Amino acid sequence: MHKPSMGKRPRTEDQEEEPDRRKTHERALFQCARLILPLLHPPDLAATSSTCKTLHRIAESVTAGRTSDASGGLEKLPIPFANAVDGQPYAYFAYTPTQTLGPGQRRTRPVFDAHGCECERCDGEAGCPCGGDYSDSGELARECGPSCRCGVECGHRVTQGGVSVRLRVVKDERKGWGLRAGQLIRRGQFVCEYAGELLTTKETRRRQQIYDQLTSGGRFCSALLVVREHLPSGKACMRINIDATRIGNVARFINHSCDGGNLSTVLMRSSGALLPRLCFFASRDIQEDEEITFSYGEIRLKSKGLQCFCGSSSCFGVLPSEST
């Protein structure tokens, strides 16, 4: 008895188009994910990566990028994370190389010097013979600004080009994340500025209450810094509130040291700028892999505040604290 042929049935038109539709769908998913995944917070990124192989591959790339450079390419040199303590590959925050306006702050126009430059030594074409040694703390210094005729390579614009030394963010078992030198940093060399959101005093106090509650629950540390610019008489003349907790730069990782650390803090005012910037310079030579630290202040209103792990011979045992 003759049996009918069991050969393959001819493919329909829909079946032939199916692989093409699948490839188009995968390409669209890949392109969309490449745009969206870098914006996700770590928990959301981890949850998304578990849904399919394509998203997992992209999420791994995002994590590797965040780990290799805290600045996300916004600084001249990459600032990598290193963690031999736990499984956290990086600390998540929005990076800004310089000051940004927070809620309630109004953008004001710069007031330009009618004579062109506050440093009074710009000759326009050749730039300034300025520059200086900022290794001594407590200075108020000036740099060229928008009203100056010199170029970006002027020696009196040293803090305006961002981080120009190699740095690393390293996890410590007791301190948490901290900043270390990735090279030898010479005395007087610019390290970074303290960048973050500029806040009103009202907003600063509101956030501090929230941060205090989160800190009491453990596993949280804010990066809110209050700077007071003083007159020669000693009276405060201006208060600057910088919050780098959610939006900030690499300076948010600099830990406190009761002995003053190895950084000098300098309020740097640029010609034509309304507010000064808080800049850090090496107060002495800083060796490669040495932790970079400075003093958060002298006042300690909370006798039972956060424990200090600076390890210096003059350690108070408690981190500085004062009213905001």
PDB file of C-alpha atoms in Angstrom, residues 3 20 35 39 53 67 70 86-87 141 148 151 177 192 213 235 266 280 299:
ATOM      1  CA  LYS A   3       1.935   5.789   1.887  1.00  0.00           C
ATOM      2  CA  ASP A  20      12.409  39.585  10.637  1.00  0.00           C
ATOM      3  CA  LEU A  35      18.443  55.153  26.599  1.00  0.00           C
ATOM      4  CA  LEU A  39      18.636  56.545  34.182  1.00  0.00           C
ATOM      5  CA  LYS A  53      19.025  38.375  28.358  1.00  0.00           C
ATOM      6  CA  THR A  67      31.753  51.515  38.591  1.00  0.00           C
ATOM      7  CA  ALA A  70      31.802  58.107  39.276  1.00  0.00           C
ATOM      8  CA  ASP A  86      30.731  44.022  50.310  1.00  0.00           C
ATOM      9  CA  GLY A  87      28.863  43.524  47.058  1.00  0.00           C
ATOM     10  CA  ALA A 141      40.982  83.834  47.077  1.00  0.00           C
ATOM     11  CA  CYS A 148      38.279  88.826  32.474  1.00  0.00           C
ATOM     12  CA  GLY A 151      41.566  82.536  28.195  1.00  0.00           C
ATOM     13  CA  TRP A 177      32.943  55.200  50.958  1.00  0.00           C
ATOM     14  CA  CYS A 192      38.423  69.436  43.640  1.00  0.00           C
ATOM     15  CA  GLN A 213      15.677  60.761  60.762  1.00  0.00           C
ATOM     16  CA  LYS A 235      31.077  88.374  62.000  1.00  0.00           C
ATOM     17  CA  VAL A 266      39.589  77.879  50.201  1.00  0.00           C
ATOM     18  CA  PHE A 280      40.110  71.963  48.203  1.00  0.00           C
ATOM     19  CA  ILE A 299      31.601  72.374  67.011  1.00  0.00           C
TER      20      ILE A 299
END
